[in-house]
PDB file of C-alpha atoms in Angstrom:
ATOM      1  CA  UNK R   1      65.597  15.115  -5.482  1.00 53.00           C
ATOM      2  CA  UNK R   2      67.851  12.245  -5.067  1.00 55.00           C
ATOM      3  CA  UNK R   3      71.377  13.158  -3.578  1.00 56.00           C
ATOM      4  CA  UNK R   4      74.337  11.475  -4.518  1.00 58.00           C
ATOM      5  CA  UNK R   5      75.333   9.527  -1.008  1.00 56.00           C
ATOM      6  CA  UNK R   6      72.178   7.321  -1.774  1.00 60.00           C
ATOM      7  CA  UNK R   7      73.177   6.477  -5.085  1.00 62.00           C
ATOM      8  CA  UNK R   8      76.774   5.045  -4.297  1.00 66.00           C
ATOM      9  CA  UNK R   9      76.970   1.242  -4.357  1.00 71.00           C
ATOM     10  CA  UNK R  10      79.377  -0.119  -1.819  1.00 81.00           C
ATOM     11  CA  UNK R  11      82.512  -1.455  -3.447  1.00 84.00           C
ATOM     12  CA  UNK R  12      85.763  -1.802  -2.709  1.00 84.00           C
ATOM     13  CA  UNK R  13      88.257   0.731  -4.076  1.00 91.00           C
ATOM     14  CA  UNK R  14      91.295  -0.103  -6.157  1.00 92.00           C
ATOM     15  CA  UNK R  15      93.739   0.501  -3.057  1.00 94.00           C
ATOM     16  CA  UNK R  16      91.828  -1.486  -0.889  1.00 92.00           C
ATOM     17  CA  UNK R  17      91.764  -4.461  -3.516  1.00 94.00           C
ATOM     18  CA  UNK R  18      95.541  -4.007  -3.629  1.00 96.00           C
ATOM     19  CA  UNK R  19      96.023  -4.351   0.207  1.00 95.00           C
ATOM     20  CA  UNK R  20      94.280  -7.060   0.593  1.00 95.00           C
ATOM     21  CA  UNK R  21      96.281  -9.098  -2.286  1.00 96.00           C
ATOM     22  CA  UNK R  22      99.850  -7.779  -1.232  1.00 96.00           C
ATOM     23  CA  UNK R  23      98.906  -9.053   2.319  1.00 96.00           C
ATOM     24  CA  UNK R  24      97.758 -12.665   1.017  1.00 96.00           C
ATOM     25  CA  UNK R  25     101.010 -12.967  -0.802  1.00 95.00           C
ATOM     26  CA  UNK R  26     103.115 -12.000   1.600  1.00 95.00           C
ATOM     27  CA  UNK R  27     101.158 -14.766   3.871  1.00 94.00           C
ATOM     28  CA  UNK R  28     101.602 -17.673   0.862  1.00 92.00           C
ATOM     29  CA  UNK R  29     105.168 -16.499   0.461  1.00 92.00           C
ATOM     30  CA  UNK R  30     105.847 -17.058   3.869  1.00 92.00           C
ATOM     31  CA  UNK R  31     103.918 -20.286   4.176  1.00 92.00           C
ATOM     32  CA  UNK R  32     105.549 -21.483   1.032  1.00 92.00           C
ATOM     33  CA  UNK R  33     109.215 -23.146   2.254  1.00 91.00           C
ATOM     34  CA  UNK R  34     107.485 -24.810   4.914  1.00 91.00           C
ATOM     35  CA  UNK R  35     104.448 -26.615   2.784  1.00 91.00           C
ATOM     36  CA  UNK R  36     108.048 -27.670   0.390  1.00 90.00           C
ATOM     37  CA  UNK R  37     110.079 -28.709   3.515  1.00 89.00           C
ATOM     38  CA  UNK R  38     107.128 -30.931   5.314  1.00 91.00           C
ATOM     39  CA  UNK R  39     106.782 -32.482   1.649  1.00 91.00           C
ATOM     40  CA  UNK R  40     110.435 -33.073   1.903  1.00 88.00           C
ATOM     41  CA  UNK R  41     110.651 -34.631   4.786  1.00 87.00           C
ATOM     42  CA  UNK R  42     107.742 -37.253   4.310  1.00 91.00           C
ATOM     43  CA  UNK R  43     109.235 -38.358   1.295  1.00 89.00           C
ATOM     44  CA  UNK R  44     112.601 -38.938   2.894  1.00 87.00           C
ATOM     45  CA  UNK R  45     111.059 -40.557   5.640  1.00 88.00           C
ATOM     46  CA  UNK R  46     108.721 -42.771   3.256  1.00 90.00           C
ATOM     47  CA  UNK R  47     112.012 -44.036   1.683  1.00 88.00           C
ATOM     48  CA  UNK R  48     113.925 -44.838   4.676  1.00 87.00           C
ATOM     49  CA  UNK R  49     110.692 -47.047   5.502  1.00 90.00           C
ATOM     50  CA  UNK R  50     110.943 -48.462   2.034  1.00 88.00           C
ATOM     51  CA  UNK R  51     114.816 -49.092   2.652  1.00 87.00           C
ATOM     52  CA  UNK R  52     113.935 -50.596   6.290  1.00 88.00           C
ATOM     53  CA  UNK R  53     111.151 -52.965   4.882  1.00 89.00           C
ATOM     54  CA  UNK R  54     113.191 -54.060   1.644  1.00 89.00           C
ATOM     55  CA  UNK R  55     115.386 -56.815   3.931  1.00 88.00           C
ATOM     56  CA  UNK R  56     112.009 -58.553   4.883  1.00 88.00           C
ATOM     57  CA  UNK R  57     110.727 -58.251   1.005  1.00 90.00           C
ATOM     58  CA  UNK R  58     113.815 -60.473   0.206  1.00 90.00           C
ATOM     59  CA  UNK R  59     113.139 -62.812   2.875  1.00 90.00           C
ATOM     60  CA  UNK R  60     109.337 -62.966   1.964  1.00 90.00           C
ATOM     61  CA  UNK R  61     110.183 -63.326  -1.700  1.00 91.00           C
ATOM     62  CA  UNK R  62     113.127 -65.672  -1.229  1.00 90.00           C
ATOM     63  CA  UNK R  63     110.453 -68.399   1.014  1.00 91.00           C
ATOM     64  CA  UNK R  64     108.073 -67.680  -2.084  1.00 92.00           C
ATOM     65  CA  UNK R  65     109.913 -68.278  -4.489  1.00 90.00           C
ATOM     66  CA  UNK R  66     112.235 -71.136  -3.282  1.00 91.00           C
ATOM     67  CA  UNK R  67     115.227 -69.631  -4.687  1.00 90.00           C
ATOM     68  CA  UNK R  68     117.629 -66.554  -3.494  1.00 90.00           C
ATOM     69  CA  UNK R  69     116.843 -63.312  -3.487  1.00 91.00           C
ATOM     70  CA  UNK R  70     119.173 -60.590  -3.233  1.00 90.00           C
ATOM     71  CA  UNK R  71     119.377 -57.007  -2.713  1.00 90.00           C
ATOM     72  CA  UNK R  72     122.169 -55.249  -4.587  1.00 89.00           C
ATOM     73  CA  UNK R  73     123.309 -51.632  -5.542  1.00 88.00           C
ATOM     74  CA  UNK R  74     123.021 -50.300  -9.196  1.00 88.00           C
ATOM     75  CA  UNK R  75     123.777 -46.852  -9.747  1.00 86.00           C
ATOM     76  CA  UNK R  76     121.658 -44.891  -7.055  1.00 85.00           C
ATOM     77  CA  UNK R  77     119.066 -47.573  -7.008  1.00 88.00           C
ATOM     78  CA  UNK R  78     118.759 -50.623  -4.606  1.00 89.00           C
ATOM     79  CA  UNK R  79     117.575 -53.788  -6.276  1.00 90.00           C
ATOM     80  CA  UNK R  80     115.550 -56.721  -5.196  1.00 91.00           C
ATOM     81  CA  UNK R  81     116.383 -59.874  -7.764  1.00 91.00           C
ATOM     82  CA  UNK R  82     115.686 -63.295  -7.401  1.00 91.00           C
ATOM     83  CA  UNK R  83     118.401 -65.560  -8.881  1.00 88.00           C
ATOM     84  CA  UNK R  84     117.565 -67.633 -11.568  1.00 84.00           C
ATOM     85  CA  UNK R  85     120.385 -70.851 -12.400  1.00 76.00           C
ATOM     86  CA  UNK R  86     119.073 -72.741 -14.759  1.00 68.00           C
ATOM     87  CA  UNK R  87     118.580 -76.748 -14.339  1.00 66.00           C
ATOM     88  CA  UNK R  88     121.812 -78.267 -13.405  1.00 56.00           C
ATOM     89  CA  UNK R  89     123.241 -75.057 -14.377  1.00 54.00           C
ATOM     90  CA  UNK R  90     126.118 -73.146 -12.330  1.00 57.00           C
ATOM     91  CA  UNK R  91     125.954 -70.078 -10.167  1.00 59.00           C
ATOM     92  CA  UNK R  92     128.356 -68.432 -13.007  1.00 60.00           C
ATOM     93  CA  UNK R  93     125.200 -69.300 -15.382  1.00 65.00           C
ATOM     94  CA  UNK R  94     122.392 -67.350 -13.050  1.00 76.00           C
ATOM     95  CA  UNK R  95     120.041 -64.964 -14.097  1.00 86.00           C
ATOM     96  CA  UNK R  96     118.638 -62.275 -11.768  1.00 87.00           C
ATOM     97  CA  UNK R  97     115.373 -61.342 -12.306  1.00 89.00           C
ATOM     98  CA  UNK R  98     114.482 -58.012 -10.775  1.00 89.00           C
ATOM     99  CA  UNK R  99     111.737 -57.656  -8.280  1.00 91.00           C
ATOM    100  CA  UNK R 100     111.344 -54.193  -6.735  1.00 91.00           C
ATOM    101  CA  UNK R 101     113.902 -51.242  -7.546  1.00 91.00           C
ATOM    102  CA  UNK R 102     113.756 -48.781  -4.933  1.00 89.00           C
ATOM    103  CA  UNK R 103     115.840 -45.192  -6.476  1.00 90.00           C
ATOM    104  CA  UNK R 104     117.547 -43.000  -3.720  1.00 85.00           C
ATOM    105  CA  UNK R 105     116.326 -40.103  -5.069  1.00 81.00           C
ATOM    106  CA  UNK R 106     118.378 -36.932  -4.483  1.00 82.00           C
ATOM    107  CA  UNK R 107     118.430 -36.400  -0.546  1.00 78.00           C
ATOM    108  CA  UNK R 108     120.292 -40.266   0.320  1.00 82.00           C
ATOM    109  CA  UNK R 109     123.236 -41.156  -0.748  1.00 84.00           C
ATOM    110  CA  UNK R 110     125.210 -44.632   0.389  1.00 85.00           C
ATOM    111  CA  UNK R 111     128.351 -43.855   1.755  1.00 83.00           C
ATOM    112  CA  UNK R 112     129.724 -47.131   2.804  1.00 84.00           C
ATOM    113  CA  UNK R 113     128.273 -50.772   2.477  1.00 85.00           C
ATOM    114  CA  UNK R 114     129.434 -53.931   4.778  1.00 83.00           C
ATOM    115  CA  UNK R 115     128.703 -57.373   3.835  1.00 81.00           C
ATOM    116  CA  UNK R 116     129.889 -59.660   7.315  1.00 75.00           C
ATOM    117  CA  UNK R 117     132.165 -57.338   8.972  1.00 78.00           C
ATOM    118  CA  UNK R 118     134.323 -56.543   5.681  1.00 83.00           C
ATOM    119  CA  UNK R 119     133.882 -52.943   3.694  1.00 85.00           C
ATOM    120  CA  UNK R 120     133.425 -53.333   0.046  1.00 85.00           C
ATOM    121  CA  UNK R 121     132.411 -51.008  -3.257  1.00 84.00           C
ATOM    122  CA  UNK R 122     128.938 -50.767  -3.824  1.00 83.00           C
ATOM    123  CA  UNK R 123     129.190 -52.098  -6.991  1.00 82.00           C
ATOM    124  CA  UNK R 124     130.212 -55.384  -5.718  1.00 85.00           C
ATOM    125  CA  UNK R 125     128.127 -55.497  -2.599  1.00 86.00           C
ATOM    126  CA  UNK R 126     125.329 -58.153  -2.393  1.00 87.00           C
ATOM    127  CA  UNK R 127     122.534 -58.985   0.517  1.00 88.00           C
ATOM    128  CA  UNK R 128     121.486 -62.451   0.116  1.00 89.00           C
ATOM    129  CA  UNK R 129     117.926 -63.876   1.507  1.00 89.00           C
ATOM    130  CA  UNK R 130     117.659 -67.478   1.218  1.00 90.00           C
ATOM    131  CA  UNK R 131     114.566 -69.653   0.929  1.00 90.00           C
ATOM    132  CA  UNK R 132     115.458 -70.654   4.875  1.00 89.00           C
ATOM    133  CA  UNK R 133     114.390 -67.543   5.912  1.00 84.00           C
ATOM    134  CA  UNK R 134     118.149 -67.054   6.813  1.00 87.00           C
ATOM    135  CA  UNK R 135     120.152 -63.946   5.216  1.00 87.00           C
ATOM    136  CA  UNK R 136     123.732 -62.323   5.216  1.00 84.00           C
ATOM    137  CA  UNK R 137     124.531 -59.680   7.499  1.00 86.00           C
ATOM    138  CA  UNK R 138     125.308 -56.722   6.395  1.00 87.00           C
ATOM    139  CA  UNK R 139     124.764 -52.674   6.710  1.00 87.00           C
ATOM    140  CA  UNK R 140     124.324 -49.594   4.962  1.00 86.00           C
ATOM    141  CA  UNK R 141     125.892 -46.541   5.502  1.00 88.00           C
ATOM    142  CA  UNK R 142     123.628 -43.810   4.232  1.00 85.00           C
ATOM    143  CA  UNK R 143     124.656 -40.248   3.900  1.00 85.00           C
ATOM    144  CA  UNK R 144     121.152 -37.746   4.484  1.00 82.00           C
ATOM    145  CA  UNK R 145     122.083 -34.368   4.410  1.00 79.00           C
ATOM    146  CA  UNK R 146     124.346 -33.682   7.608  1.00 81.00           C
ATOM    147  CA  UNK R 147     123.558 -36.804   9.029  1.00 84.00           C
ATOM    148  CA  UNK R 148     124.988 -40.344   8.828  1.00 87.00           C
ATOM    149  CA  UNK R 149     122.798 -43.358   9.618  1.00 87.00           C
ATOM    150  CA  UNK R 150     123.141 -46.842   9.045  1.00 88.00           C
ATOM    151  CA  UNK R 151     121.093 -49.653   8.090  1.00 87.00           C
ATOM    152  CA  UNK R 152     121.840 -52.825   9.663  1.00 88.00           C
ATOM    153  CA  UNK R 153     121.176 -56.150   8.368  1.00 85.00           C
ATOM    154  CA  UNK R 154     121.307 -58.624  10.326  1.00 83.00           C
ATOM    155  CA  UNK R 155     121.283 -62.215   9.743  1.00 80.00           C
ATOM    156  CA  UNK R 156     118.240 -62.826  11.761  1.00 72.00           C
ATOM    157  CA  UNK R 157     115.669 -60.323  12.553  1.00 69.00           C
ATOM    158  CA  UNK R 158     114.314 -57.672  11.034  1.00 82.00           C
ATOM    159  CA  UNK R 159     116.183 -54.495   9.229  1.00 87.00           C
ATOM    160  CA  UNK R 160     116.529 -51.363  11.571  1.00 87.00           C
ATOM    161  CA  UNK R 161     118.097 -47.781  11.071  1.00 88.00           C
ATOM    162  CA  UNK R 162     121.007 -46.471  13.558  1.00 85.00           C
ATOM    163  CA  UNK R 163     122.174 -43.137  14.151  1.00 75.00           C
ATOM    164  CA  UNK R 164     124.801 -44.073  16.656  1.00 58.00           C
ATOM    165  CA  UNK R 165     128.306 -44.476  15.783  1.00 50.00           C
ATOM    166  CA  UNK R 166     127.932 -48.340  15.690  1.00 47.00           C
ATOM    167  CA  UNK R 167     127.401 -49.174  12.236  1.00 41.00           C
ATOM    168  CA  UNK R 168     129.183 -52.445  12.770  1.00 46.00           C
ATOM    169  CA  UNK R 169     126.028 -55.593  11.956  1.00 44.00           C
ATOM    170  CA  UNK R 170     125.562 -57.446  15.135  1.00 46.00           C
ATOM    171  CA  UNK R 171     127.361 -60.903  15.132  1.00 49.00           C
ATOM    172  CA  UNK R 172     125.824 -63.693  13.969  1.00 47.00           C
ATOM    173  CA  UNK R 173     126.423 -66.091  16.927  1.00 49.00           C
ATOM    174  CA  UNK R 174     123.341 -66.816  18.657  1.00 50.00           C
ATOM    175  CA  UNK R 175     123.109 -68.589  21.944  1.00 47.00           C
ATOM    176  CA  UNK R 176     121.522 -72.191  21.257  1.00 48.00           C
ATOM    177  CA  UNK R 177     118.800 -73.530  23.416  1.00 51.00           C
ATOM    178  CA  UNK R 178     119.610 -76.386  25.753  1.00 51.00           C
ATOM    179  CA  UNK R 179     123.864 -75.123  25.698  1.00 54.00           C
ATOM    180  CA  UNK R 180     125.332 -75.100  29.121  1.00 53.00           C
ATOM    181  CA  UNK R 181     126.897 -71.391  29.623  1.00 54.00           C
ATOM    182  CA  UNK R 182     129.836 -71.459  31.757  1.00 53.00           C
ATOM    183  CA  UNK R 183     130.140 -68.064  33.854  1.00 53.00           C
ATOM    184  CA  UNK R 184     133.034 -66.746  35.905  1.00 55.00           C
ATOM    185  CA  UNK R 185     134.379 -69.301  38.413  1.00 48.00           C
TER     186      UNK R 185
END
C-alpha cells in the first residue's frame, strides 16, 4: 500500500508564490526612482558636455569652412550655422546654414546670455567663430534645477562651465610676448 506522503510532488503553494512576488515588487518599486534619477542625471550631464564642446565645433567648423560660424539661440535650442554672403554680396544678404542644433531639453533653461561684457535677449544674442580661429566672448547663464551655472566663452581657449558667482567672460586682453611690463616703482 502506497501512503499518501510519498505521492505528494513538491510545489510551491499559492501563498508562498504570492510572497515571493509582493517581496520582488516591493524591491523594483523601491529600486525604481533611482534607475529614473541616474538616467536623469547622465543625460543632463551628456548635454552640458555637448553645450561645453559646441564653442570648439564653431571654431573647428569656422577653419573648415573658411567662413563664420556662429552659435545662436532659437527657441530652447542652440544653433551652430555657418554664414553664407553670397559673392560680393552684403552681410544684410547672408544666409545661415545650420550645422548642429543642440535642444535643451526640459531640465536647462538659459537664464541670461552676455555677448562682451553687455546683457542682451536671447533672441538677439550671437557667438561668432571666425576662420582665424579667433571668437567673441561671451557666456551663458543656464538655469538647472536649483542651480545656476554659467558657460563662459571666451575669446581664446576653450569653453568651460562655472558654478561660482563670476559669470562675467574673462577679458580679452592678453599679455603680448616680447612687451616690457612695468611693475610698482
Amino acid at each position: 500500500m502506497i501512503t499518501r506522503s510519498k505521492k505528494r510532488r513538491s510545489a510551491f503553494t499559492l501563498i508562498e508564490m504570492t510572497v515571493v512576488i509582493t517581496i520582488l515588487a516591493v524591491m523594483a518599486a523601491s529600486i525604481m526612482p533611482n534607475l529614473v534619477a541616474l538616467k536623469q542625471s547622465r543625460e543632463l550631464r551628456e548635454l552640458e558636455w555637448a553645450l561645453q564642446r559646441l564653442p570648439a565645433q564653431a571654431r573647428d567648423e569656422a577653419r573648415q569652412r573658411n567662413a563664420r560660424v556662429i552659435l545662436r539661440m532659437d527657441g530652447d535650442d542652440l544653433v551652430l550655422s555657418e554664414v553664407r554672403t553670397a559673392e560680393g554680396g552684403t552681410e544684410g544678404d547672408a544666409e545661415l546654414e545650420e550645422i548642429k542644433r543642440v535642444p535643451l531639453g526640459k531640465n536647462l533653461r538659459i537664464d541670461a546670455v552676455r555677448k562682451g561684457m553687455e546683457t542682451i535677449s536671447s533672441s538677439d544674442w550671437e557667438w561668432t567663430a571666425y576662420p582665424d580661429g579667433s571668437s567673441d566672448n561671451a557666456n551663458l547663464s543656464v538655469v538647472e534645477g536649483d542651480t545656476n551655472k554659467s558657460l563662459v566663452l571666451p575669446a581664446s581657449g576653450e569653453a568651460h562651465w562655472n558654478t561660482d558667482d563670476e559669470t562675467e567672460p574673462a577679458e580679452d586682453e592678453p599679455w603680448q610676448a616680447g612687451e616690457v611690463e612695468q611693475r610698482g616703482q
